[in-house]
DNA sequence: GTAGGGTTAG
């Protein structure tokens, strides 16, 4: 009798140990495998007699939550409930979080009621999870109200998490200054702000383009003895890069190492990407060397950045070399890698190679995305294959790939250039999406296209339609229609628009004047052209090379004492000095 | 030994 009991107890503790071990090992399993193994373990746990404790179930389900499988997690809780395992506050809190992540805050609040009903007392985690749920649901105002209520009614003393959630929410809706106020409030109180709080606000300041204010706050934080961590540095490095301040970003990296923090592959990738996009792939390569020296391994993102960087510069051979290098290191190229390469071939007008690669990756069974199609379509148009492009456009839709706004811009632009304006217009009119019909870029393409296809009236109508829709104008749109106005002699309209451009938020630029002057010169209206040339120069703009060419060709024909002659002389003398 | 907030790369 005693013996049996002993054996049973041994079996029970041993299996508990075994289960714990398997739960722990789940953390080292990734993605789909983790879900599969977790589900299998869960089934085994349900078979056990006695049933494992709620703690073990919580641990297992948490490992599923960590990989964002919220519905799965909730369904498992439902099942253990059916098996009669009593829930605890941890389980309830995790469930609330799952509902919040699934955009079901309401269910979260329903669970709060259940907690009370079951005689539990919600804790700060419960409330914080709910406040965060409101933030996630874009109900920041409601989140702040709940926060105030909890504090006012002493239901829950706000802790660093709660403050973090609210600061995050305020920043998310653009109220960075309110968040900063709350930070100042914390500094004066007993719940002192941590690095997280500073990081959120610095990041938000940067998103508001106030990078220097962020840097000031960073300095202030350091003075207060709050230590920055890798996330803080990653965020600042990224923001500096976004504003073209790569040198300072690189200095930041040095800074963080001096502080004893180790930058990760992601830190380097931020810099590498930025250098590549800027066109300085050489600097990016130096960054890669620096990361390798630190024992970090470039990943697919690193290689993709380099490949894209080279392709953007048209240095396709270098891009191919990088590709070889990554394959040698067993890093599998993905669709982004191939999109860059296809773009590189297209840029170099090596359309056959682009088409070949496009076919090859499909044969490999790789998923082709809308960017692949867009890249290919653009390449086809630019290499003078409009009909192949149009075939591909049909094919992608037949395959179930929806065109996006870029697809339509590429298509309509390509078609207009190939004198297929009427068909382009037909496509535009048949656009299902209301959003796309409100795209100023599409209008600009069509207006320009119609005028160049000999349909200026249609161009003018389209512009009026655009105004009627209340779409926001940009300089390019104005420049395009101004050319039409001057070509068609619609000078009243033209001059009116020229004057109103500032009100529309787009001041005339150098192109604006070049366009007008060129039209006038081509129409041989030299006097009028001279007036605009002068205005242009007074505004600090300068004729571009094509305007200049026309001007120079006029020299023999303009009279000795004409206004135009003086201007040309002035221009050529300035030109000589420069 | 189970739960809640922050950054990012294409």
Coordinates of C-alpha atoms (C1' of nucleotides) in Angstrom, one line a residue:
Chain A
X1 CA 0.0 0.0 0.0
X2 CA 2.7 2.4 1.1
X3 CA 4.8 1.2 -1.8
X4 CA 2.2 1.9 -4.4
X5 CA 1.7 5.4 -3.1
X6 CA 5.4 6.0 -3.3
X7 CA 5.5 4.8 -6.8
X8 CA 2.6 6.9 -7.8
X9 CA 4.1 10.0 -6.2
X10 CA 7.4 9.4 -8.0
X11 CA 5.6 8.9 -11.3
X12 CA 3.7 12.1 -10.7
X13 CA 6.7 14.3 -9.8
X14 CA 8.8 12.9 -12.5
X15 CA 6.2 13.5 -15.2
X16 CA 5.6 17.0 -13.8
X17 CA 9.3 17.6 -14.2
X18 CA 9.2 16.2 -17.7
X19 CA 6.2 18.4 -18.7
X20 CA 8.0 21.5 -17.3
X21 CA 11.1 20.6 -19.4
X22 CA 9.0 20.3 -22.5
X23 CA 7.3 23.6 -21.8
X24 CA 10.6 25.3 -21.4
X25 CA 12.0 23.8 -24.6
X26 CA 9.1 25.3 -26.5
X27 CA 10.7 28.7 -26.1
X28 CA 13.5 27.6 -28.3
X29 CA 11.2 26.3 -31.0
X30 CA 10.0 28.7 -33.6
X31 CA 6.9 29.4 -35.5
X32 CA 4.6 26.7 -36.8
X33 CA 6.7 24.0 -35.0
X34 CA 6.1 25.7 -31.7
X35 CA 2.4 25.7 -32.2
X36 CA 2.4 22.1 -33.3
X37 CA 4.5 20.9 -30.4
X38 CA 2.5 23.0 -27.9
X39 CA -0.8 21.6 -29.1
X40 CA 0.5 18.0 -28.8
X41 CA 1.9 18.6 -25.4
X42 CA -1.4 20.2 -24.4
X43 CA -3.3 17.1 -25.5
X44 CA -0.9 14.9 -23.5
X45 CA -1.4 17.1 -20.4
X46 CA -5.1 16.8 -20.7
X47 CA -4.7 12.9 -20.6
X48 CA -2.8 13.1 -17.3
X49 CA -4.2 12.0 -14.0
X50 CA -4.3 14.1 -12.0
X51 CA -4.5 17.0 -14.4
X52 CA -1.5 19.4 -14.4
X53 CA -1.9 22.6 -12.5
X54 CA -3.2 25.9 -14.0
X55 CA 0.4 27.2 -13.6
X56 CA 1.6 24.7 -16.1
X57 CA -1.2 25.4 -18.5
X58 CA -0.5 29.1 -18.2
X59 CA 3.2 28.6 -19.0
X60 CA 2.3 26.5 -22.1
X61 CA -0.3 28.9 -23.3
X62 CA 2.0 31.9 -22.8
X63 CA 4.5 30.3 -25.1
X64 CA 1.8 30.4 -27.8
X65 CA 0.8 34.0 -27.0
X66 CA 4.5 34.9 -27.4
X67 CA 4.3 34.0 -31.1
X68 CA 1.0 36.0 -31.5
X69 CA -1.3 33.0 -31.8
X70 CA -4.0 34.7 -29.7
X71 CA -7.0 32.7 -30.9
X72 CA -5.3 29.5 -30.4
X73 CA -4.4 30.5 -26.9
X74 CA -8.0 31.4 -26.2
X75 CA -9.3 28.2 -27.5
X76 CA -6.9 26.3 -25.2
X77 CA -8.2 28.2 -22.2
X78 CA -11.7 27.2 -23.3
X79 CA -10.8 23.6 -23.4
X80 CA -9.2 23.5 -20.0
X81 CA -12.2 25.2 -18.6
X82 CA -14.4 22.4 -20.0
X83 CA -12.1 19.9 -18.3
X84 CA -12.8 21.6 -15.0
X85 CA -9.4 23.1 -14.4
X86 CA -10.0 26.1 -12.2
X87 CA -8.9 29.4 -13.6
X88 CA -6.7 31.9 -11.8
X89 CA -5.9 35.6 -12.2
X90 CA -2.9 34.9 -14.4
X91 CA -5.1 32.9 -16.8
X92 CA -7.7 35.7 -16.8
X93 CA -5.1 38.4 -17.5
X94 CA -3.6 36.4 -20.3
X95 CA -7.0 35.9 -21.8
X96 CA -7.8 39.6 -21.6
X97 CA -4.6 40.4 -23.4
X98 CA -5.4 37.9 -26.1
X99 CA -8.8 39.5 -26.7
X100 CA -7.3 42.9 -26.7
X101 CA -4.7 41.8 -29.3
X102 CA -7.6 40.4 -31.4
X103 CA -9.2 43.8 -31.3
X104 CA -11.9 42.6 -28.9
X105 CA -11.5 45.0 -26.0
X106 CA -15.2 44.5 -25.2
X107 CA -14.6 40.9 -24.5
X108 CA -11.7 42.0 -22.3
X109 CA -14.0 44.1 -20.2
X110 CA -16.5 41.2 -20.0
X111 CA -13.7 39.1 -18.5
X112 CA -13.1 41.8 -16.0
X113 CA -16.6 41.3 -14.8
X114 CA -16.0 37.5 -14.7
X115 CA -13.0 38.1 -12.4
X116 CA -15.2 40.0 -10.0
X117 CA -17.9 37.3 -10.2
X118 CA -15.4 34.6 -9.4
X119 CA -14.4 36.5 -6.3
X120 CA -10.9 37.4 -7.6
X121 CA -9.5 40.9 -7.3
X122 CA -8.2 42.4 -10.5
X123 CA -4.6 43.6 -10.1
X124 CA -2.5 46.3 -11.9
X125 CA -1.7 43.9 -14.7
X126 CA -5.4 43.4 -15.4
X127 CA -6.1 47.1 -15.6
X128 CA -3.0 47.9 -17.5
X129 CA -3.8 45.2 -20.1
X130 CA -7.3 46.7 -20.5
X131 CA -5.9 50.2 -20.8
X132 CA -3.5 49.0 -23.4
X133 CA -6.4 47.2 -25.1
X134 CA -8.1 50.5 -25.6
X135 CA -4.9 52.1 -26.9
X136 CA -4.6 49.2 -29.4
X137 CA -8.2 49.8 -30.5
X138 CA -7.3 53.5 -31.2
X139 CA -9.5 54.5 -28.2
X140 CA -6.8 56.6 -26.6
X141 CA -9.2 59.1 -25.2
X142 CA -11.1 56.3 -23.4
X143 CA -7.8 54.8 -22.2
X144 CA -6.8 58.1 -20.6
X145 CA -10.3 58.4 -19.0
X146 CA -9.9 54.9 -17.5
X147 CA -6.5 55.7 -16.3
X148 CA -7.8 58.8 -14.5
X149 CA -10.7 56.9 -13.1
X150 CA -8.5 54.1 -11.7
X151 CA -6.2 56.7 -10.1
X152 CA -9.1 58.9 -8.8
X153 CA -11.0 56.0 -7.3
X154 CA -7.9 54.4 -6.0
X155 CA -8.7 51.2 -7.7
X156 CA -5.2 50.8 -8.9
X157 CA -2.1 52.9 -8.3
X158 CA -0.5 53.6 -11.7
X159 CA 2.8 51.9 -12.0
X160 CA 5.5 52.2 -14.6
X161 CA 3.6 49.9 -16.9
X162 CA 0.5 51.9 -16.7
X163 CA 2.4 55.2 -17.3
X164 CA 4.2 53.5 -20.2
X165 CA 0.9 52.5 -21.8
X166 CA -0.6 55.9 -21.5
X167 CA 2.5 57.7 -22.8
X168 CA 2.6 55.3 -25.7
X169 CA -1.1 55.9 -26.4
X170 CA -0.6 59.7 -26.3
X171 CA 2.3 59.5 -28.7
X172 CA 0.4 57.2 -31.0
X173 CA -2.2 59.8 -31.6
X174 CA 0.3 62.6 -32.0
X175 CA 0.0 64.2 -28.5
X176 CA 3.7 64.0 -27.9
X177 CA 3.7 67.1 -25.8
X178 CA 1.0 65.7 -23.5
X179 CA 3.1 62.6 -23.2
X180 CA 6.1 64.7 -22.3
X181 CA 4.0 66.5 -19.6
X182 CA 3.2 63.1 -18.1
X183 CA 6.9 62.2 -18.1
X184 CA 7.6 65.5 -16.2
X185 CA 4.9 64.5 -13.8
X186 CA 6.5 61.2 -13.2
X187 CA 9.9 62.8 -12.7
X188 CA 8.5 64.8 -9.9
X189 CA 6.7 61.9 -8.3
X190 CA 7.4 58.5 -6.8
X191 CA 7.1 56.4 -9.9
X192 CA 10.2 57.6 -11.7
X193 CA 10.3 57.3 -15.5
X194 CA 12.5 54.5 -16.9
X195 CA 14.4 54.2 -20.1
X196 CA 11.2 52.9 -21.9
X197 CA 9.3 56.1 -21.2
X198 CA 12.0 58.3 -22.5
X199 CA 12.4 56.0 -25.5
X200 CA 8.8 56.2 -26.5
X201 CA 8.8 60.0 -26.3
X202 CA 12.1 60.4 -28.2
X203 CA 10.8 58.2 -30.9
X204 CA 7.6 60.2 -31.2
X205 CA 9.5 63.5 -31.3
X206 CA 11.5 62.1 -34.2
X207 CA 8.3 61.1 -36.0
X208 CA 7.2 64.8 -35.5
X209 CA 10.5 65.7 -37.2
X210 CA 11.8 67.1 -34.0
X211 CA 15.0 65.1 -34.0
X212 CA 17.0 67.7 -32.1
X213 CA 14.5 67.9 -29.3
X214 CA 14.7 64.1 -29.1
X215 CA 18.5 64.4 -28.8
X216 CA 18.1 67.0 -26.1
X217 CA 15.8 64.7 -24.2
X218 CA 18.4 61.9 -24.7
X219 CA 21.1 64.0 -23.2
X220 CA 18.8 64.9 -20.3
X221 CA 18.0 61.3 -19.7
X222 CA 21.7 60.5 -19.5
X223 CA 22.3 63.3 -17.1
X224 CA 19.6 61.9 -14.9
X225 CA 21.5 58.6 -14.8
X226 CA 18.8 56.7 -16.7
X227 CA 20.8 54.3 -19.0
X228 CA 19.8 53.9 -22.6
X229 CA 19.4 50.4 -24.0
X230 CA 19.8 48.9 -27.4
X231 CA 16.2 49.7 -28.3
X232 CA 16.8 53.4 -27.4
X233 CA 19.8 53.5 -29.7
X234 CA 18.1 51.6 -32.5
X235 CA 15.3 54.1 -32.4
X236 CA 17.6 57.1 -32.5
X237 CA 19.9 55.6 -35.1
X238 CA 16.9 54.9 -37.3
X239 CA 15.5 58.4 -36.9
X240 CA 18.8 60.1 -37.6
X241 CA 19.1 57.9 -40.8
X242 CA 15.6 58.9 -41.8
X243 CA 16.7 62.5 -41.8
X244 CA 19.9 61.8 -43.8
X245 CA 22.1 62.2 -40.7
X246 CA 24.0 58.9 -41.2
X247 CA 27.2 60.3 -39.8
X248 CA 25.6 61.1 -36.5
X249 CA 23.9 57.8 -36.6
X250 CA 27.2 56.0 -37.0
X251 CA 28.5 58.1 -34.1
X252 CA 25.6 56.9 -32.0
X253 CA 26.7 53.4 -32.7
X254 CA 30.1 54.1 -31.4
X255 CA 28.5 55.8 -28.4
X256 CA 26.4 52.7 -27.5
X257 CA 29.5 50.5 -27.7
X258 CA 31.4 52.8 -25.4
X259 CA 28.5 52.4 -23.0
X260 CA 29.0 48.7 -23.1
X261 CA 26.0 47.9 -25.2
X262 CA 26.3 45.5 -28.1
X263 CA 24.6 46.6 -31.3
X264 CA 22.7 43.8 -33.0
X265 CA 22.4 42.8 -36.6
X266 CA 19.2 44.9 -36.7
X267 CA 21.2 48.0 -35.5
X268 CA 23.7 47.5 -38.3
X269 CA 20.9 46.8 -40.8
X270 CA 19.3 50.2 -40.1
X271 CA 22.6 51.9 -41.0
X272 CA 23.3 49.7 -43.9
X273 CA 19.9 50.2 -45.4
X274 CA 20.1 53.9 -45.0
X275 CA 23.5 54.1 -46.7
X276 CA 22.3 51.9 -49.5
X277 CA 19.1 54.0 -50.1
X278 CA 21.3 57.1 -50.2
X279 CA 23.4 55.6 -52.8
X280 CA 26.6 55.1 -50.8
X281 CA 26.9 51.4 -51.0
X282 CA 30.6 51.7 -50.2
X283 CA 29.8 53.0 -46.7
X284 CA 27.2 50.3 -46.3
X285 CA 29.9 47.7 -47.2
X286 CA 32.1 49.2 -44.5
X287 CA 29.3 48.8 -42.1
X288 CA 29.0 45.1 -43.0
X289 CA 32.7 44.7 -42.4
X290 CA 32.3 46.3 -39.0
X291 CA 29.5 44.0 -38.1
X292 CA 31.3 40.9 -39.2
X293 CA 34.4 42.0 -37.2
X294 CA 32.1 42.0 -34.1
X295 CA 31.1 38.4 -34.8
X296 CA 27.6 39.3 -36.2
X297 CA 26.4 37.6 -39.3
X298 CA 24.7 39.5 -42.1
X299 CA 21.2 38.2 -42.7
X300 CA 18.8 38.3 -45.6
X301 CA 17.9 41.9 -44.8
X302 CA 21.6 42.9 -44.9
X303 CA 22.1 41.3 -48.3
X304 CA 18.9 42.6 -49.7
X305 CA 19.9 46.2 -48.7
X306 CA 23.2 45.8 -50.5
X307 CA 21.7 44.3 -53.6
X308 CA 19.0 47.0 -53.8
X309 CA 21.7 49.6 -53.3
X310 CA 23.8 48.4 -56.2
X311 CA 20.7 47.9 -58.4
X312 CA 19.5 51.5 -57.7
X313 CA 22.9 52.6 -58.9
X314 CA 22.6 50.4 -61.9
X315 CA 25.6 48.4 -60.8
X316 CA 24.0 45.1 -61.6
X317 CA 27.3 43.1 -61.7
X318 CA 28.1 44.1 -58.1
X319 CA 24.5 43.1 -57.1
X320 CA 25.0 39.7 -58.7
X321 CA 28.2 39.3 -56.8
X322 CA 26.4 40.0 -53.5
X323 CA 23.8 37.5 -54.5
X324 CA 26.4 34.8 -55.1
X325 CA 27.9 35.7 -51.7
X326 CA 24.7 35.3 -49.8
X327 CA 23.9 32.0 -51.5
X328 CA 27.4 30.7 -50.6
X329 CA 26.6 31.5 -47.0
X330 CA 23.3 29.6 -47.2
X331 CA 21.1 32.6 -46.9
X332 CA 18.1 32.1 -49.1
X333 CA 17.2 35.0 -51.3
X334 CA 13.5 36.0 -51.0
X335 CA 11.1 37.9 -53.2
X336 CA 12.5 41.2 -52.1
X337 CA 16.0 40.1 -53.3
X338 CA 14.6 39.2 -56.7
X339 CA 12.5 42.3 -57.0
X340 CA 15.6 44.4 -56.6
X341 CA 17.5 42.4 -59.2
X342 CA 14.6 42.6 -61.7
X343 CA 14.5 46.3 -61.1
X344 CA 18.3 46.4 -61.7
X345 CA 18.0 44.6 -65.0
X346 CA 15.2 46.9 -66.1
X347 CA 17.1 50.0 -65.2
X348 CA 19.9 48.8 -67.4
X349 CA 17.5 48.1 -70.2
X350 CA 18.4 44.4 -69.9
X351 CA 14.8 43.4 -70.2
X352 CA 15.5 39.9 -71.4
X353 CA 17.4 39.1 -68.3
X354 CA 14.7 40.7 -66.2
X355 CA 12.0 38.5 -67.9
X356 CA 14.2 35.5 -67.6
X357 CA 14.6 36.0 -63.8
X358 CA 10.9 36.7 -63.5
X359 CA 10.1 33.4 -65.2
X360 CA 12.7 31.5 -63.2
X361 CA 11.5 32.6 -59.8
X362 CA 8.0 31.6 -60.7
X363 CA 9.2 28.2 -61.9
X364 CA 10.9 27.9 -58.5
X365 CA 7.4 28.3 -57.0
X366 CA 8.2 31.6 -55.3
X367 CA 5.3 33.8 -54.5
X368 CA 5.2 36.8 -56.8
X369 CA 3.9 39.9 -55.2
X370 CA 2.5 43.1 -56.6
X371 CA 5.9 44.8 -56.4
X372 CA 7.3 42.1 -58.7
X373 CA 4.6 42.8 -61.3
X374 CA 5.0 46.6 -61.0
X375 CA 8.7 46.4 -61.5
X376 CA 8.3 44.1 -64.5
X377 CA 5.5 46.3 -66.0
X378 CA 7.6 49.4 -65.7
X379 CA 10.6 47.7 -67.3
X380 CA 8.4 46.5 -70.2
X381 CA 7.1 49.9 -70.9
X382 CA 10.5 51.5 -70.6
X383 CA 12.0 49.0 -73.0
X384 CA 9.3 49.6 -75.6
X385 CA 7.1 46.6 -75.0
X386 CA 3.7 48.1 -74.2
X387 CA 1.8 45.2 -75.6
X388 CA 3.7 42.7 -73.5
X389 CA 3.1 44.9 -70.5
X390 CA -0.6 45.0 -71.1
X391 CA -0.6 41.2 -71.4
X392 CA 1.1 40.9 -68.1
X393 CA -1.4 43.3 -66.6
X394 CA -4.2 41.0 -67.6
X395 CA -2.3 37.9 -66.5
X396 CA -1.6 39.2 -63.0
X397 CA -5.3 39.8 -62.5
X398 CA -6.2 36.5 -63.9
X399 CA -3.9 35.0 -61.3
X400 CA -5.7 36.8 -58.6
X401 CA -3.2 39.5 -58.0
X402 CA -4.9 42.8 -57.4
X403 CA -3.2 45.8 -58.9
X404 CA -2.3 48.6 -56.5
X405 CA -2.2 52.3 -57.0
X406 CA 1.4 52.0 -58.3
X407 CA 0.3 49.4 -60.8
X408 CA -2.2 51.8 -62.2
X409 CA 0.2 54.7 -62.2
X410 CA 2.7 52.6 -64.2
X411 CA 0.0 51.3 -66.6
X412 CA -1.6 54.6 -67.3
X413 CA 1.7 56.4 -67.7
X414 CA 3.0 53.7 -70.0
X415 CA -0.1 53.7 -72.1
X416 CA -0.3 57.4 -72.4
X417 CA 3.3 57.5 -73.6
X418 CA 2.4 55.0 -76.2
X419 CA -0.5 57.1 -77.4
X420 CA -3.1 54.9 -75.8
X421 CA -4.7 57.7 -73.8
X422 CA -8.3 56.8 -74.5
X423 CA -7.7 53.3 -73.3
X424 CA -5.9 54.6 -70.3
X425 CA -8.8 56.9 -69.5
X426 CA -11.2 53.9 -69.9
X427 CA -9.2 52.0 -67.3
X428 CA -9.2 55.0 -65.0
X429 CA -13.0 55.3 -65.3
X430 CA -13.5 51.7 -64.6
X431 CA -11.5 51.7 -61.4
X432 CA -13.5 50.1 -58.7
X433 CA -11.8 51.7 -55.9
X434 CA -13.0 55.1 -54.8
X435 CA -9.6 55.7 -53.1
X436 CA -7.7 55.3 -56.3
X437 CA -10.0 57.7 -58.2
X438 CA -8.8 60.3 -55.7
X439 CA -5.2 59.9 -56.6
X440 CA -3.7 63.2 -57.8
X441 CA -0.8 61.3 -59.4
X442 CA -3.1 59.4 -61.6
X443 CA -4.8 62.6 -62.7
X444 CA -1.5 64.2 -63.4
X445 CA -0.4 61.3 -65.5
X446 CA -3.7 61.4 -67.5
X447 CA -3.7 65.2 -67.9
X448 CA -0.2 65.1 -69.2
X449 CA -1.0 62.1 -71.4
X450 CA -4.1 63.6 -72.9
X451 CA -2.4 66.8 -73.8
X452 CA 0.5 64.9 -75.4
X453 CA -1.9 62.7 -77.3
X454 CA -3.6 65.7 -78.8
X455 CA -6.6 65.9 -76.5
X456 CA -5.9 69.1 -74.6
X457 CA -9.7 69.7 -74.0
X458 CA -9.9 66.4 -72.1
X459 CA -6.8 67.4 -70.1
X460 CA -8.5 70.7 -69.1
X461 CA -11.6 68.8 -68.2
X462 CA -9.7 66.3 -66.1
X463 CA -8.0 69.1 -64.2
X464 CA -11.4 70.8 -63.5
X465 CA -12.7 67.4 -62.3
X466 CA -9.7 67.1 -59.9
X467 CA -10.4 70.6 -58.5
X468 CA -14.1 69.7 -58.1
X469 CA -13.2 66.7 -56.1
X470 CA -11.2 68.9 -53.8
X471 CA -8.0 66.9 -54.2
X472 CA -4.8 68.4 -52.9
X473 CA -2.7 69.8 -55.7
X474 CA 1.1 69.5 -56.0
X475 CA 3.6 71.4 -58.1
X476 CA 3.9 68.7 -60.7
X477 CA 0.1 68.7 -61.4
X478 CA 0.2 72.4 -61.7
X479 CA 3.2 72.4 -64.0
X480 CA 1.5 69.8 -66.3
X481 CA -1.8 71.8 -66.6
X482 CA 0.1 75.1 -66.9
X483 CA 1.8 73.8 -70.0
X484 CA -1.6 72.9 -71.4
X485 CA -3.0 76.3 -70.6
X486 CA -0.2 78.1 -72.3
X487 CA -0.1 75.8 -75.3
X488 CA -3.8 76.3 -75.8
X489 CA -3.7 80.1 -75.2
X490 CA -5.8 79.8 -72.1
X491 CA -3.8 82.6 -70.5
X492 CA -6.5 83.9 -68.1
X493 CA -6.8 80.4 -66.6
X494 CA -3.1 80.0 -66.5
X495 CA -2.2 83.3 -64.9
X496 CA -5.0 82.7 -62.3
X497 CA -3.6 79.3 -61.4
X498 CA -0.1 80.6 -61.3
X499 CA -1.1 83.2 -58.7
X500 CA -3.1 80.8 -56.7
X501 CA -0.5 78.1 -56.4
X502 CA 0.8 79.4 -53.2
X503 CA -2.7 79.2 -51.7
X504 CA -2.8 75.5 -52.8
X505 CA 0.3 74.9 -50.8
X506 CA 2.6 74.4 -53.7
X507 CA 4.7 77.4 -54.8
X508 CA 5.9 77.6 -58.4
X509 CA 9.3 76.1 -58.8
X510 CA 12.0 76.2 -61.5
X511 CA 10.1 73.7 -63.6
X512 CA 7.0 75.9 -63.6
X513 CA 8.8 78.7 -65.2
X514 CA 10.8 76.6 -67.6
X515 CA 7.6 75.0 -68.8
X516 CA 5.9 78.3 -69.5
X517 CA 9.0 79.9 -71.1
X518 CA 9.5 76.9 -73.3
X519 CA 6.0 76.9 -74.6
X520 CA 6.2 80.6 -75.4
X521 CA 9.5 80.3 -77.1
X522 CA 8.3 77.5 -79.2
X523 CA 5.3 79.6 -80.2
X524 CA 7.7 82.4 -81.1
X525 CA 6.1 84.7 -78.5
X526 CA 9.4 86.2 -77.5
X527 CA 8.2 89.3 -75.8
X528 CA 5.9 87.3 -73.5
X529 CA 8.6 84.8 -72.9
X530 CA 11.0 87.6 -71.9
X531 CA 8.6 88.8 -69.2
X532 CA 8.4 85.3 -67.6
X533 CA 12.2 84.8 -68.0
X534 CA 12.7 88.0 -66.0
X535 CA 10.2 87.0 -63.4
X536 CA 11.8 83.6 -63.1
X537 CA 15.3 85.1 -62.6
X538 CA 13.9 87.5 -60.0
X539 CA 12.5 84.5 -58.1
X540 CA 15.9 83.0 -58.0
X541 CA 15.4 80.3 -60.7
X542 CA 17.4 79.6 -63.7
X543 CA 16.6 78.2 -67.2
X544 CA 17.3 74.5 -67.5
X545 CA 19.5 73.1 -70.2
X546 CA 16.6 72.6 -72.7
X547 CA 15.3 76.1 -72.2
X548 CA 18.8 77.4 -72.6
X549 CA 19.2 75.6 -75.9
X550 CA 16.2 77.2 -77.3
X551 CA 17.3 80.6 -76.1
X552 CA 20.7 80.3 -77.7
X553 CA 19.2 79.2 -81.0
X554 CA 17.2 82.4 -80.9
X555 CA 20.1 84.7 -80.6
X556 CA 20.6 85.3 -84.4
X557 CA 16.9 86.2 -84.7
X558 CA 16.3 88.7 -81.9
X559 CA 16.8 92.3 -82.6
X560 CA 19.7 94.2 -81.3
X561 CA 17.8 96.3 -78.8
X562 CA 15.2 93.9 -77.8
X563 CA 14.4 93.0 -74.2
X564 CA 15.1 89.4 -74.9
X565 CA 18.6 90.2 -76.0
X566 CA 19.4 91.9 -72.7
X567 CA 18.2 89.0 -70.8
X568 CA 20.1 86.5 -72.8
X569 CA 23.2 88.5 -72.4
X570 CA 22.7 88.7 -68.7
X571 CA 22.1 85.0 -68.5
X572 CA 25.1 84.0 -70.6
X573 CA 27.4 86.3 -68.6
X574 CA 26.1 84.7 -65.3
X575 CA 26.5 81.3 -66.9
X576 CA 30.1 82.2 -67.8
X577 CA 30.9 83.1 -64.3
X578 CA 29.4 80.0 -62.8
Chain B
dG1 C1' 9.9 28.8 -13.0
dT2 C1' 2.9 31.4 -15.5
dA3 C1' 0.5 37.6 -17.1
dG4 C1' 0.8 43.8 -18.7
dG5 C1' 4.1 48.9 -21.7
dG6 C1' 8.9 50.9 -25.7
dT7 C1' 12.5 50.6 -31.3
dT8 C1' 13.7 48.7 -36.1
dA9 C1' 15.5 46.8 -41.2
dG10 C1' 13.1 45.3 -47.2

